Amino acid sequence: MALYVTAKTLDGQVFYTNEKIYMPIPQQLGRGQKMGRGPYEKSGLIHDSALPPRKTTKESFMIPVYTESEEHGKTIRTQIAQDFTVNVEIWYLPYGKKDDPGNAQKWFAVTKNMHLPADQK
Amino acid sequence: MKKICKQTLAALCLLGPFLLGTGQAEEQKPRTIAELVAKYDSSSCVDCHMNEYEQWHKSLHARSIFGPLEVGRTAATFITTIENGLKEWPYSGVNDPEDVGVKHLMVCAKCHLPQLQDAEDSVAKEIVQNLYAFAEDPYDEEIRDTLLSLNINCLVCHNRNAITHKWTDGYPDPKTVYGSKSGAHEDPLYPTMQESKIMGESILCGQCHGLGPNFELDNPTQCATLYGSHLFAYIPDGGTQTCQECHMRRSGLGHDMQAYRSPEMVKMALDIDVEANAFQWRDVNTMTPVANVLVEITNKAGHAIPDG
């Protein structure tokens, strides 16, 4: 399971992406810090980010809508856009990849239109 | 004996009358795939339980050593288990695929084909031959049908695995179907019907849906662990529903037990809320234009999502 957050300008330029992966990471043969892959070598868990039942998992993303550059030793910020979109998608990826017709499932998608005040002091 | 031959049962329908006619097959352990299939022959059920049959046929239980139809992922992973597991492990006794016996395949078949436990090693060898033949030619219908004929069918749930506590409730009787009531049953091959104490309980499914490493094996495997999550996360948090309530009744899918591939289950899976706002954050002369996005995901299932 994966959560994707993407911010785009109105002409389609992506200026921010982030993702969170939700899955158990099984241990290899019940020893050490290496992930086990096939069921024949999985035993135990080394980490688990799967969504627990009956619980609400909260994720927060702070998206910078600017770029930074150096000019004469000074940091200059340039606002990317006043209007842009933020897209949030949740995918179920049984084999770990999105491009997998019939298996990968898009469970949820929403696009929000965002507006910022002008970049003036 | 009237029988409807469905694709996966076709081979069996040819052999069926011959094998079933001789009451001997029951005493002796099955020696071929066809004999194992005959021992748990569920082809008669379709005559009177058409709905259950058609629903079941769409589920992964109907292709439990094959996996999703287009992918055949489970069959492929059985081969990986032999190649990267059994053959590599110095004490497994397997140097060649021909060395694979029932005990080796049980590391997966415990849940993917529990009735293999009741068969001779020759059946394991025949399965392995078919798995490799499938890998070589995934479009060979005959091989596909052979692999598909081995599955978790009506008699696995309604007979073989219908009783977990055998000292308490007795051992499953080979002429009985287990369900929610007791009495006479119209199928001449299974003339009695008995109440199974667990047919509506999560433990029925828990037999195969996993707790963690399978410690009873000489080399434990771990695949599904979802029953563990149900017991140790869902129940402690106050959850009260059974597997059957969500997967068979609320979903309306009955015997077509499904997960993420079905829109019915997806609707029942998550509540999602997204809030977003954009603002100028000011620190003296520096402007910081940002957008904050908050995503809240609530898992409404009876276990973690996804399962390992």
CSV table of C-alpha atoms in Angstrom, one decimal, chain A residues 5 21 29-32 37 39 41 47 53 66 91:
chain,number,residue,atom,x,y,z
A,5,VAL,CA,1.5,13.3,-2.8
A,21,ILE,CA,4.8,2.9,2.0
A,29,LEU,CA,14.9,-16.9,8.3
A,30,GLY,CA,14.3,-15.4,11.7
A,31,ARG,CA,17.7,-13.8,12.1
A,32,GLY,CA,19.5,-10.5,11.5
A,37,ARG,CA,11.5,-12.2,0.3
A,39,PRO,CA,7.5,-17.1,1.9
A,41,GLU,CA,12.6,-17.6,3.7
A,47,HIS,CA,9.7,-3.6,10.7
A,53,PRO,CA,-6.9,-2.2,12.1
A,66,TYR,CA,9.5,28.1,-3.8
A,91,TRP,CA,-2.6,2.6,-4.3
